[in-house]
Amino acid sequence: MHGWASGVYPANWRDRCAVVTEYLNQLDDDTAADLIKKGWPEAFLAAERDWPEAFAIWKTELVES
C-alpha cells in the first residue's frame, strides 16, 4: 500500500493510507480481503467513494492550489 500510495500521492500518502486502513478495518474480513485482492487503486477508490467526508480535505487542497 505505502509504495503505491507514495507514488500516486507524494504529498500526503501517509494520511491517505491511514484513512484507507481505517476504512478497510470497518469492513468485514471477506469484503476487505476481496477489495485488497483487486489492488490498491481499487481500494483507494472504494474508500473515497464510500467515505467521501474522510477525503474532503484533499479535495479542498486541490481547489485552493
JSON list of N, CA and C in Angstrom, two decimals, residues 18-63:
[
{"chain": "A", "resi": 18, "resn": "ALA", "atom": "N", "xyz": [-3.62, 5.96, 6.04]},
{"chain": "A", "resi": 18, "resn": "ALA", "atom": "CA", "xyz": [-4.28, 5.82, 7.34]},
{"chain": "A", "resi": 18, "resn": "ALA", "atom": "C", "xyz": [-5.80, 5.80, 7.17]},
{"chain": "A", "resi": 19, "resn": "VAL", "atom": "N", "xyz": [-6.32, 6.65, 6.30]},
{"chain": "A", "resi": 19, "resn": "VAL", "atom": "CA", "xyz": [-7.76, 6.69, 6.06]},
{"chain": "A", "resi": 19, "resn": "VAL", "atom": "C", "xyz": [-8.22, 5.38, 5.41]},
{"chain": "A", "resi": 20, "resn": "VAL", "atom": "N", "xyz": [-7.50, 4.91, 4.42]},
{"chain": "A", "resi": 20, "resn": "VAL", "atom": "CA", "xyz": [-7.88, 3.67, 3.74]},
{"chain": "A", "resi": 20, "resn": "VAL", "atom": "C", "xyz": [-7.77, 2.48, 4.69]},
{"chain": "A", "resi": 21, "resn": "THR", "atom": "N", "xyz": [-6.76, 2.47, 5.53]},
{"chain": "A", "resi": 21, "resn": "THR", "atom": "CA", "xyz": [-6.63, 1.41, 6.52]},
{"chain": "A", "resi": 21, "resn": "THR", "atom": "C", "xyz": [-7.82, 1.40, 7.46]},
{"chain": "A", "resi": 22, "resn": "GLU", "atom": "N", "xyz": [-8.23, 2.56, 7.92]},
{"chain": "A", "resi": 22, "resn": "GLU", "atom": "CA", "xyz": [-9.40, 2.65, 8.79]},
{"chain": "A", "resi": 22, "resn": "GLU", "atom": "C", "xyz": [-10.66, 2.18, 8.06]},
{"chain": "A", "resi": 23, "resn": "TYR", "atom": "N", "xyz": [-10.79, 2.57, 6.81]},
{"chain": "A", "resi": 23, "resn": "TYR", "atom": "CA", "xyz": [-11.93, 2.13, 6.00]},
{"chain": "A", "resi": 23, "resn": "TYR", "atom": "C", "xyz": [-11.95, 0.60, 5.90]},
{"chain": "A", "resi": 24, "resn": "LEU", "atom": "N", "xyz": [-10.82, 0.01, 5.57]},
{"chain": "A", "resi": 24, "resn": "LEU", "atom": "CA", "xyz": [-10.74, -1.44, 5.44]},
{"chain": "A", "resi": 24, "resn": "LEU", "atom": "C", "xyz": [-11.05, -2.14, 6.77]},
{"chain": "A", "resi": 25, "resn": "ASN", "atom": "N", "xyz": [-10.63, -1.54, 7.87]},
{"chain": "A", "resi": 25, "resn": "ASN", "atom": "CA", "xyz": [-10.90, -2.12, 9.19]},
{"chain": "A", "resi": 25, "resn": "ASN", "atom": "C", "xyz": [-12.39, -2.13, 9.52]},
{"chain": "A", "resi": 26, "resn": "GLN", "atom": "N", "xyz": [-13.15, -1.25, 8.90]},
{"chain": "A", "resi": 26, "resn": "GLN", "atom": "CA", "xyz": [-14.59, -1.19, 9.15]},
{"chain": "A", "resi": 26, "resn": "GLN", "atom": "C", "xyz": [-15.36, -2.23, 8.35]},
{"chain": "A", "resi": 27, "resn": "LEU", "atom": "N", "xyz": [-14.74, -2.79, 7.34]},
{"chain": "A", "resi": 27, "resn": "LEU", "atom": "CA", "xyz": [-15.40, -3.79, 6.51]},
{"chain": "A", "resi": 27, "resn": "LEU", "atom": "C", "xyz": [-15.28, -5.17, 7.14]},
{"chain": "A", "resi": 28, "resn": "ASP", "atom": "N", "xyz": [-16.18, -6.07, 6.75]},
{"chain": "A", "resi": 28, "resn": "ASP", "atom": "CA", "xyz": [-15.99, -7.45, 7.21]},
{"chain": "A", "resi": 28, "resn": "ASP", "atom": "C", "xyz": [-14.76, -8.03, 6.52]},
{"chain": "A", "resi": 29, "resn": "ASP", "atom": "N", "xyz": [-14.20, -9.07, 7.12]},
{"chain": "A", "resi": 29, "resn": "ASP", "atom": "CA", "xyz": [-12.92, -9.61, 6.65]},
{"chain": "A", "resi": 29, "resn": "ASP", "atom": "C", "xyz": [-12.94, -10.03, 5.18]},
{"chain": "A", "resi": 30, "resn": "ASP", "atom": "N", "xyz": [-14.01, -10.69, 4.75]},
{"chain": "A", "resi": 30, "resn": "ASP", "atom": "CA", "xyz": [-14.08, -11.16, 3.37]},
{"chain": "A", "resi": 30, "resn": "ASP", "atom": "C", "xyz": [-14.14, -10.00, 2.38]},
{"chain": "A", "resi": 31, "resn": "THR", "atom": "N", "xyz": [-14.93, -8.99, 2.70]},
{"chain": "A", "resi": 31, "resn": "THR", "atom": "CA", "xyz": [-15.05, -7.82, 1.82]},
{"chain": "A", "resi": 31, "resn": "THR", "atom": "C", "xyz": [-13.71, -7.09, 1.72]},
{"chain": "A", "resi": 32, "resn": "ALA", "atom": "N", "xyz": [-13.06, -6.90, 2.85]},
{"chain": "A", "resi": 32, "resn": "ALA", "atom": "CA", "xyz": [-11.76, -6.22, 2.85]},
{"chain": "A", "resi": 32, "resn": "ALA", "atom": "C", "xyz": [-10.74, -7.02, 2.05]},
{"chain": "A", "resi": 33, "resn": "ALA", "atom": "N", "xyz": [-10.71, -8.32, 2.25]},
{"chain": "A", "resi": 33, "resn": "ALA", "atom": "CA", "xyz": [-9.75, -9.17, 1.52]},
{"chain": "A", "resi": 33, "resn": "ALA", "atom": "C", "xyz": [-10.01, -9.12, 0.02]},
{"chain": "A", "resi": 34, "resn": "ASP", "atom": "N", "xyz": [-11.27, -9.16, -0.38]},
{"chain": "A", "resi": 34, "resn": "ASP", "atom": "CA", "xyz": [-11.61, -9.09, -1.80]},
{"chain": "A", "resi": 34, "resn": "ASP", "atom": "C", "xyz": [-11.17, -7.76, -2.40]},
{"chain": "A", "resi": 35, "resn": "LEU", "atom": "N", "xyz": [-11.38, -6.69, -1.67]},
{"chain": "A", "resi": 35, "resn": "LEU", "atom": "CA", "xyz": [-11.00, -5.37, -2.15]},
{"chain": "A", "resi": 35, "resn": "LEU", "atom": "C", "xyz": [-9.48, -5.25, -2.28]},
{"chain": "A", "resi": 36, "resn": "ILE", "atom": "N", "xyz": [-8.76, -5.76, -1.32]},
{"chain": "A", "resi": 36, "resn": "ILE", "atom": "CA", "xyz": [-7.29, -5.72, -1.36]},
{"chain": "A", "resi": 36, "resn": "ILE", "atom": "C", "xyz": [-6.78, -6.54, -2.55]},
{"chain": "A", "resi": 37, "resn": "LYS", "atom": "N", "xyz": [-7.41, -7.66, -2.81]},
{"chain": "A", "resi": 37, "resn": "LYS", "atom": "CA", "xyz": [-7.00, -8.50, -3.95]},
{"chain": "A", "resi": 37, "resn": "LYS", "atom": "C", "xyz": [-7.17, -7.77, -5.28]},
{"chain": "A", "resi": 38, "resn": "LYS", "atom": "N", "xyz": [-8.13, -6.86, -5.35]},
{"chain": "A", "resi": 38, "resn": "LYS", "atom": "CA", "xyz": [-8.35, -6.09, -6.57]},
{"chain": "A", "resi": 38, "resn": "LYS", "atom": "C", "xyz": [-7.23, -5.07, -6.81]},
{"chain": "A", "resi": 39, "resn": "GLY", "atom": "N", "xyz": [-6.49, -4.75, -5.76]},
{"chain": "A", "resi": 39, "resn": "GLY", "atom": "CA", "xyz": [-5.37, -3.81, -5.88]},
{"chain": "A", "resi": 39, "resn": "GLY", "atom": "C", "xyz": [-5.62, -2.51, -5.14]},
{"chain": "A", "resi": 40, "resn": "TRP", "atom": "N", "xyz": [-4.53, -1.84, -4.85]},
{"chain": "A", "resi": 40, "resn": "TRP", "atom": "CA", "xyz": [-4.63, -0.60, -4.08]},
{"chain": "A", "resi": 40, "resn": "TRP", "atom": "C", "xyz": [-5.41, 0.50, -4.80]},
{"chain": "A", "resi": 41, "resn": "PRO", "atom": "N", "xyz": [-5.27, 0.66, -6.10]},
{"chain": "A", "resi": 41, "resn": "PRO", "atom": "CA", "xyz": [-6.08, 1.70, -6.75]},
{"chain": "A", "resi": 41, "resn": "PRO", "atom": "C", "xyz": [-7.57, 1.49, -6.49]},
{"chain": "A", "resi": 42, "resn": "GLU", "atom": "N", "xyz": [-8.03, 0.25, -6.58]},
{"chain": "A", "resi": 42, "resn": "GLU", "atom": "CA", "xyz": [-9.44, -0.05, -6.34]},
{"chain": "A", "resi": 42, "resn": "GLU", "atom": "C", "xyz": [-9.82, 0.19, -4.88]},
{"chain": "A", "resi": 43, "resn": "ALA", "atom": "N", "xyz": [-8.95, -0.18, -3.96]},
{"chain": "A", "resi": 43, "resn": "ALA", "atom": "CA", "xyz": [-9.22, 0.02, -2.54]},
{"chain": "A", "resi": 43, "resn": "ALA", "atom": "C", "xyz": [-9.33, 1.51, -2.21]},
{"chain": "A", "resi": 44, "resn": "PHE", "atom": "N", "xyz": [-8.43, 2.31, -2.76]},
{"chain": "A", "resi": 44, "resn": "PHE", "atom": "CA", "xyz": [-8.48, 3.74, -2.51]},
{"chain": "A", "resi": 44, "resn": "PHE", "atom": "C", "xyz": [-9.72, 4.36, -3.13]},
{"chain": "A", "resi": 45, "resn": "LEU", "atom": "N", "xyz": [-10.08, 3.94, -4.33]},
{"chain": "A", "resi": 45, "resn": "LEU", "atom": "CA", "xyz": [-11.30, 4.46, -4.96]},
{"chain": "A", "resi": 45, "resn": "LEU", "atom": "C", "xyz": [-12.54, 4.09, -4.17]},
{"chain": "A", "resi": 46, "resn": "ALA", "atom": "N", "xyz": [-12.60, 2.87, -3.68]},
{"chain": "A", "resi": 46, "resn": "ALA", "atom": "CA", "xyz": [-13.75, 2.43, -2.89]},
{"chain": "A", "resi": 46, "resn": "ALA", "atom": "C", "xyz": [-13.86, 3.24, -1.60]},
{"chain": "A", "resi": 47, "resn": "ALA", "atom": "N", "xyz": [-12.74, 3.44, -0.94]},
{"chain": "A", "resi": 47, "resn": "ALA", "atom": "CA", "xyz": [-12.75, 4.22, 0.30]},
{"chain": "A", "resi": 47, "resn": "ALA", "atom": "C", "xyz": [-13.21, 5.64, 0.04]},
{"chain": "A", "resi": 48, "resn": "GLU", "atom": "N", "xyz": [-12.72, 6.24, -1.02]},
{"chain": "A", "resi": 48, "resn": "GLU", "atom": "CA", "xyz": [-13.12, 7.62, -1.34]},
{"chain": "A", "resi": 48, "resn": "GLU", "atom": "C", "xyz": [-14.59, 7.69, -1.73]},
{"chain": "A", "resi": 49, "resn": "ARG", "atom": "N", "xyz": [-15.06, 6.69, -2.44]},
{"chain": "A", "resi": 49, "resn": "ARG", "atom": "CA", "xyz": [-16.46, 6.66, -2.85]},
{"chain": "A", "resi": 49, "resn": "ARG", "atom": "C", "xyz": [-17.39, 6.46, -1.65]},
{"chain": "A", "resi": 50, "resn": "ASP", "atom": "N", "xyz": [-17.03, 5.53, -0.77]},
{"chain": "A", "resi": 50, "resn": "ASP", "atom": "CA", "xyz": [-17.90, 5.18, 0.35]},
{"chain": "A", "resi": 50, "resn": "ASP", "atom": "C", "xyz": [-17.74, 6.08, 1.57]},
{"chain": "A", "resi": 51, "resn": "TRP", "atom": "N", "xyz": [-16.65, 6.80, 1.64]},
{"chain": "A", "resi": 51, "resn": "TRP", "atom": "CA", "xyz": [-16.35, 7.63, 2.81]},
{"chain": "A", "resi": 51, "resn": "TRP", "atom": "C", "xyz": [-15.81, 8.99, 2.35]},
{"chain": "A", "resi": 52, "resn": "PRO", "atom": "N", "xyz": [-16.59, 9.72, 1.53]},
{"chain": "A", "resi": 52, "resn": "PRO", "atom": "CA", "xyz": [-16.09, 10.96, 0.93]},
{"chain": "A", "resi": 52, "resn": "PRO", "atom": "C", "xyz": [-15.68, 12.03, 1.94]},
{"chain": "A", "resi": 53, "resn": "GLU", "atom": "N", "xyz": [-16.34, 12.05, 3.09]},
{"chain": "A", "resi": 53, "resn": "GLU", "atom": "CA", "xyz": [-16.00, 13.08, 4.08]},
{"chain": "A", "resi": 53, "resn": "GLU", "atom": "C", "xyz": [-14.57, 12.91, 4.61]},
{"chain": "A", "resi": 54, "resn": "ALA", "atom": "N", "xyz": [-14.06, 11.69, 4.60]},
{"chain": "A", "resi": 54, "resn": "ALA", "atom": "CA", "xyz": [-12.69, 11.46, 5.05]},
{"chain": "A", "resi": 54, "resn": "ALA", "atom": "C", "xyz": [-11.66, 11.98, 4.06]},
{"chain": "A", "resi": 55, "resn": "PHE", "atom": "N", "xyz": [-12.08, 12.18, 2.82]},
{"chain": "A", "resi": 55, "resn": "PHE", "atom": "CA", "xyz": [-11.17, 12.65, 1.78]},
{"chain": "A", "resi": 55, "resn": "PHE", "atom": "C", "xyz": [-11.41, 14.11, 1.42]},
{"chain": "A", "resi": 56, "resn": "ALA", "atom": "N", "xyz": [-12.35, 14.75, 2.09]},
{"chain": "A", "resi": 56, "resn": "ALA", "atom": "CA", "xyz": [-12.74, 16.12, 1.75]},
{"chain": "A", "resi": 56, "resn": "ALA", "atom": "C", "xyz": [-11.58, 17.10, 1.85]},
{"chain": "A", "resi": 57, "resn": "ILE", "atom": "N", "xyz": [-10.71, 16.93, 2.81]},
{"chain": "A", "resi": 57, "resn": "ILE", "atom": "CA", "xyz": [-9.59, 17.87, 2.98]},
{"chain": "A", "resi": 57, "resn": "ILE", "atom": "C", "xyz": [-8.70, 17.90, 1.74]},
{"chain": "A", "resi": 58, "resn": "TRP", "atom": "N", "xyz": [-8.50, 16.75, 1.10]},
{"chain": "A", "resi": 58, "resn": "TRP", "atom": "CA", "xyz": [-7.64, 16.73, -0.07]},
{"chain": "A", "resi": 58, "resn": "TRP", "atom": "C", "xyz": [-8.34, 17.32, -1.28]},
{"chain": "A", "resi": 59, "resn": "LYS", "atom": "N", "xyz": [-9.63, 17.21, -1.36]},
{"chain": "A", "resi": 59, "resn": "LYS", "atom": "CA", "xyz": [-10.37, 17.86, -2.44]},
{"chain": "A", "resi": 59, "resn": "LYS", "atom": "C", "xyz": [-10.29, 19.38, -2.26]},
{"chain": "A", "resi": 60, "resn": "THR", "atom": "N", "xyz": [-10.36, 19.86, -1.02]},
{"chain": "A", "resi": 60, "resn": "THR", "atom": "CA", "xyz": [-10.23, 21.28, -0.73]},
{"chain": "A", "resi": 60, "resn": "THR", "atom": "C", "xyz": [-8.85, 21.79, -1.13]},
{"chain": "A", "resi": 61, "resn": "GLU", "atom": "N", "xyz": [-7.82, 21.00, -0.83]},
{"chain": "A", "resi": 61, "resn": "GLU", "atom": "CA", "xyz": [-6.45, 21.40, -1.19]},
{"chain": "A", "resi": 61, "resn": "GLU", "atom": "C", "xyz": [-6.29, 21.54, -2.70]},
{"chain": "A", "resi": 62, "resn": "LEU", "atom": "N", "xyz": [-6.94, 20.67, -3.47]},
{"chain": "A", "resi": 62, "resn": "LEU", "atom": "CA", "xyz": [-6.86, 20.75, -4.92]},
{"chain": "A", "resi": 62, "resn": "LEU", "atom": "C", "xyz": [-7.51, 22.03, -5.43]},
{"chain": "A", "resi": 63, "resn": "VAL", "atom": "N", "xyz": [-8.63, 22.41, -4.84]},
{"chain": "A", "resi": 63, "resn": "VAL", "atom": "CA", "xyz": [-9.33, 23.62, -5.26]},
{"chain": "A", "resi": 63, "resn": "VAL", "atom": "C", "xyz": [-8.51, 24.85, -4.92]}
]
